[in-house]
Tab-separated table of C-alpha atoms in Angstrom:
chain	number	residue	atom	x	y	z
X	12	UNK	CA	9.321	-22.569	55.846
X	13	UNK	CA	8.038	-23.511	59.504
X	14	UNK	CA	9.196	-27.067	60.844
X	15	UNK	CA	5.733	-27.585	61.498
X	16	UNK	CA	3.960	-26.311	58.765
X	17	UNK	CA	5.414	-29.027	56.699
X	18	UNK	CA	4.027	-32.285	58.596
X	19	UNK	CA	1.014	-32.899	58.825
X	20	UNK	CA	-2.331	-32.653	59.001
X	21	UNK	CA	-2.567	-27.983	57.786
X	22	UNK	CA	-0.563	-29.602	53.966
X	23	UNK	CA	-3.301	-32.114	54.232
X	24	UNK	CA	-6.131	-29.864	54.071
X	25	UNK	CA	-4.935	-26.893	51.474
X	26	UNK	CA	-4.087	-29.705	49.935
X	27	UNK	CA	-7.966	-31.162	50.239
X	28	UNK	CA	-8.956	-27.312	49.068
X	29	UNK	CA	-6.857	-27.517	46.139
X	30	UNK	CA	-7.694	-31.281	44.957
X	31	UNK	CA	-11.900	-29.492	44.684
X	32	UNK	CA	-11.520	-26.908	41.577
X	33	UNK	CA	-12.793	-28.072	38.754
X	34	UNK	CA	-10.682	-27.693	35.303
X	35	UNK	CA	-11.978	-24.400	33.780
X	36	UNK	CA	-11.155	-22.464	37.523
X	37	UNK	CA	-8.773	-21.158	39.802
X	38	UNK	CA	-7.670	-19.986	43.033
X	39	UNK	CA	-5.644	-17.289	44.654
X	40	UNK	CA	-3.214	-17.991	47.110
X	41	UNK	CA	-4.895	-16.164	50.247
X	42	UNK	CA	-8.480	-17.419	48.487
X	43	UNK	CA	-7.630	-20.740	49.568
X	44	UNK	CA	-5.696	-19.358	53.335
X	45	UNK	CA	-9.492	-17.363	53.465
X	46	UNK	CA	-11.526	-20.707	53.036
X	47	UNK	CA	-9.045	-22.452	55.824
X	48	UNK	CA	-8.746	-19.080	58.161
X	49	UNK	CA	-5.592	-19.012	57.438
X	50	UNK	CA	-4.686	-15.244	57.863
X	51	UNK	CA	-2.165	-13.383	56.156
X	52	UNK	CA	-1.464	-17.373	55.467
X	53	UNK	CA	-1.216	-17.690	51.447
X	54	UNK	CA	2.878	-17.875	51.751
X	55	UNK	CA	2.114	-21.175	54.171
X	56	UNK	CA	-0.679	-22.015	50.649
X	57	UNK	CA	2.408	-21.410	48.435
X	58	UNK	CA	4.847	-23.784	50.986
X	59	UNK	CA	1.367	-26.282	50.212
X	60	UNK	CA	1.332	-26.155	46.580
X	61	UNK	CA	5.709	-27.011	46.340
X	62	UNK	CA	5.054	-30.444	48.129
X	63	UNK	CA	1.618	-31.422	46.236
X	64	UNK	CA	1.344	-34.610	46.020
X	65	UNK	CA	-0.530	-36.210	42.515
X	66	UNK	CA	-2.867	-36.172	41.374
X	67	UNK	CA	-3.123	-31.858	42.805
X	68	UNK	CA	-4.469	-29.554	40.256
X	69	UNK	CA	-1.341	-26.833	41.877
X	70	UNK	CA	-1.918	-25.589	39.059
X	71	UNK	CA	-4.997	-23.895	39.313
X	72	UNK	CA	-3.698	-21.474	42.455
X	73	UNK	CA	-2.163	-18.940	41.490
X	74	UNK	CA	-1.533	-15.026	42.184
X	75	UNK	CA	-3.951	-12.644	43.595
X	76	UNK	CA	-3.532	-10.668	40.582
X	77	UNK	CA	-4.877	-13.703	39.141
X	78	UNK	CA	-0.962	-13.878	37.940
X	79	UNK	CA	1.322	-17.741	37.404
X	80	UNK	CA	3.619	-17.159	40.279
X	81	UNK	CA	7.431	-17.480	38.889
X	82	UNK	CA	8.998	-20.344	40.293
X	83	UNK	CA	12.989	-21.548	39.239
X	84	UNK	CA	13.496	-21.405	36.594
X	85	UNK	CA	11.021	-21.295	34.664
X	86	UNK	CA	9.454	-24.080	33.205
X	87	UNK	CA	7.010	-24.115	35.850
X	88	UNK	CA	5.306	-21.524	35.070
X	89	UNK	CA	5.227	-22.776	30.396
X	90	UNK	CA	4.009	-25.628	32.278
X	91	UNK	CA	1.091	-24.746	34.736
X	92	UNK	CA	0.189	-21.821	31.295
X	93	UNK	CA	-0.342	-25.131	29.127
X	94	UNK	CA	-2.409	-26.776	32.040
X	95	UNK	CA	-4.695	-24.129	32.701
X	96	UNK	CA	-5.087	-22.868	28.303
X	97	UNK	CA	-5.640	-26.718	27.957
X	98	UNK	CA	-8.343	-26.576	29.972
X	99	UNK	CA	-10.228	-23.190	28.279
X	100	UNK	CA	-7.983	-20.635	31.646
X	101	UNK	CA	-6.198	-18.657	28.900
X	102	UNK	CA	-3.307	-16.887	30.823
X	103	UNK	CA	-1.926	-14.703	28.307
X	104	UNK	CA	-1.536	-11.840	30.376
X	105	UNK	CA	-3.403	-12.129	34.252
X	106	UNK	CA	-6.706	-14.332	34.457
X	107	UNK	CA	-9.676	-12.745	34.799
X	108	UNK	CA	-10.958	-13.716	38.266
X	109	UNK	CA	-14.371	-12.473	37.637
X	110	UNK	CA	-15.134	-15.248	34.931
X	111	UNK	CA	-12.696	-17.640	36.064
X	112	UNK	CA	-12.518	-17.616	40.365
X	113	UNK	CA	-13.707	-21.190	41.853
X	114	UNK	CA	-16.935	-19.846	44.159
X	115	UNK	CA	-16.862	-23.326	46.099
X	116	UNK	CA	-20.052	-24.063	47.365
X	117	UNK	CA	-21.737	-22.680	50.487
X	118	UNK	CA	-23.367	-26.131	51.399
X	119	UNK	CA	-19.703	-27.747	51.305
X	120	UNK	CA	-18.583	-26.398	54.374
X	121	UNK	CA	-16.468	-23.863	52.758
X	122	UNK	CA	-16.373	-20.907	54.010
């Protein structure tokens, strides 16, 4: 990962967007990147999710197919699935993005 991405405001901006995803909804890595004007920035969002401070709902971010992305040993996947299901998002297989995708209000300054 480029060192410049880790320090400062880019990860903070990503975390700020993720913090606004309400319980019961998900966003994709690419969706968050697009909201911030980061074209082809889905991977950067993934790096930011690996460095989330406490309180950021990292588990509400999924891949473009509505699937939980693999993380190391698989324990993170099980935790993410459990947290989403606790919030009412069924995730045995692809999440139905037409139903559970977060659609932010444009008046909130989102793109």
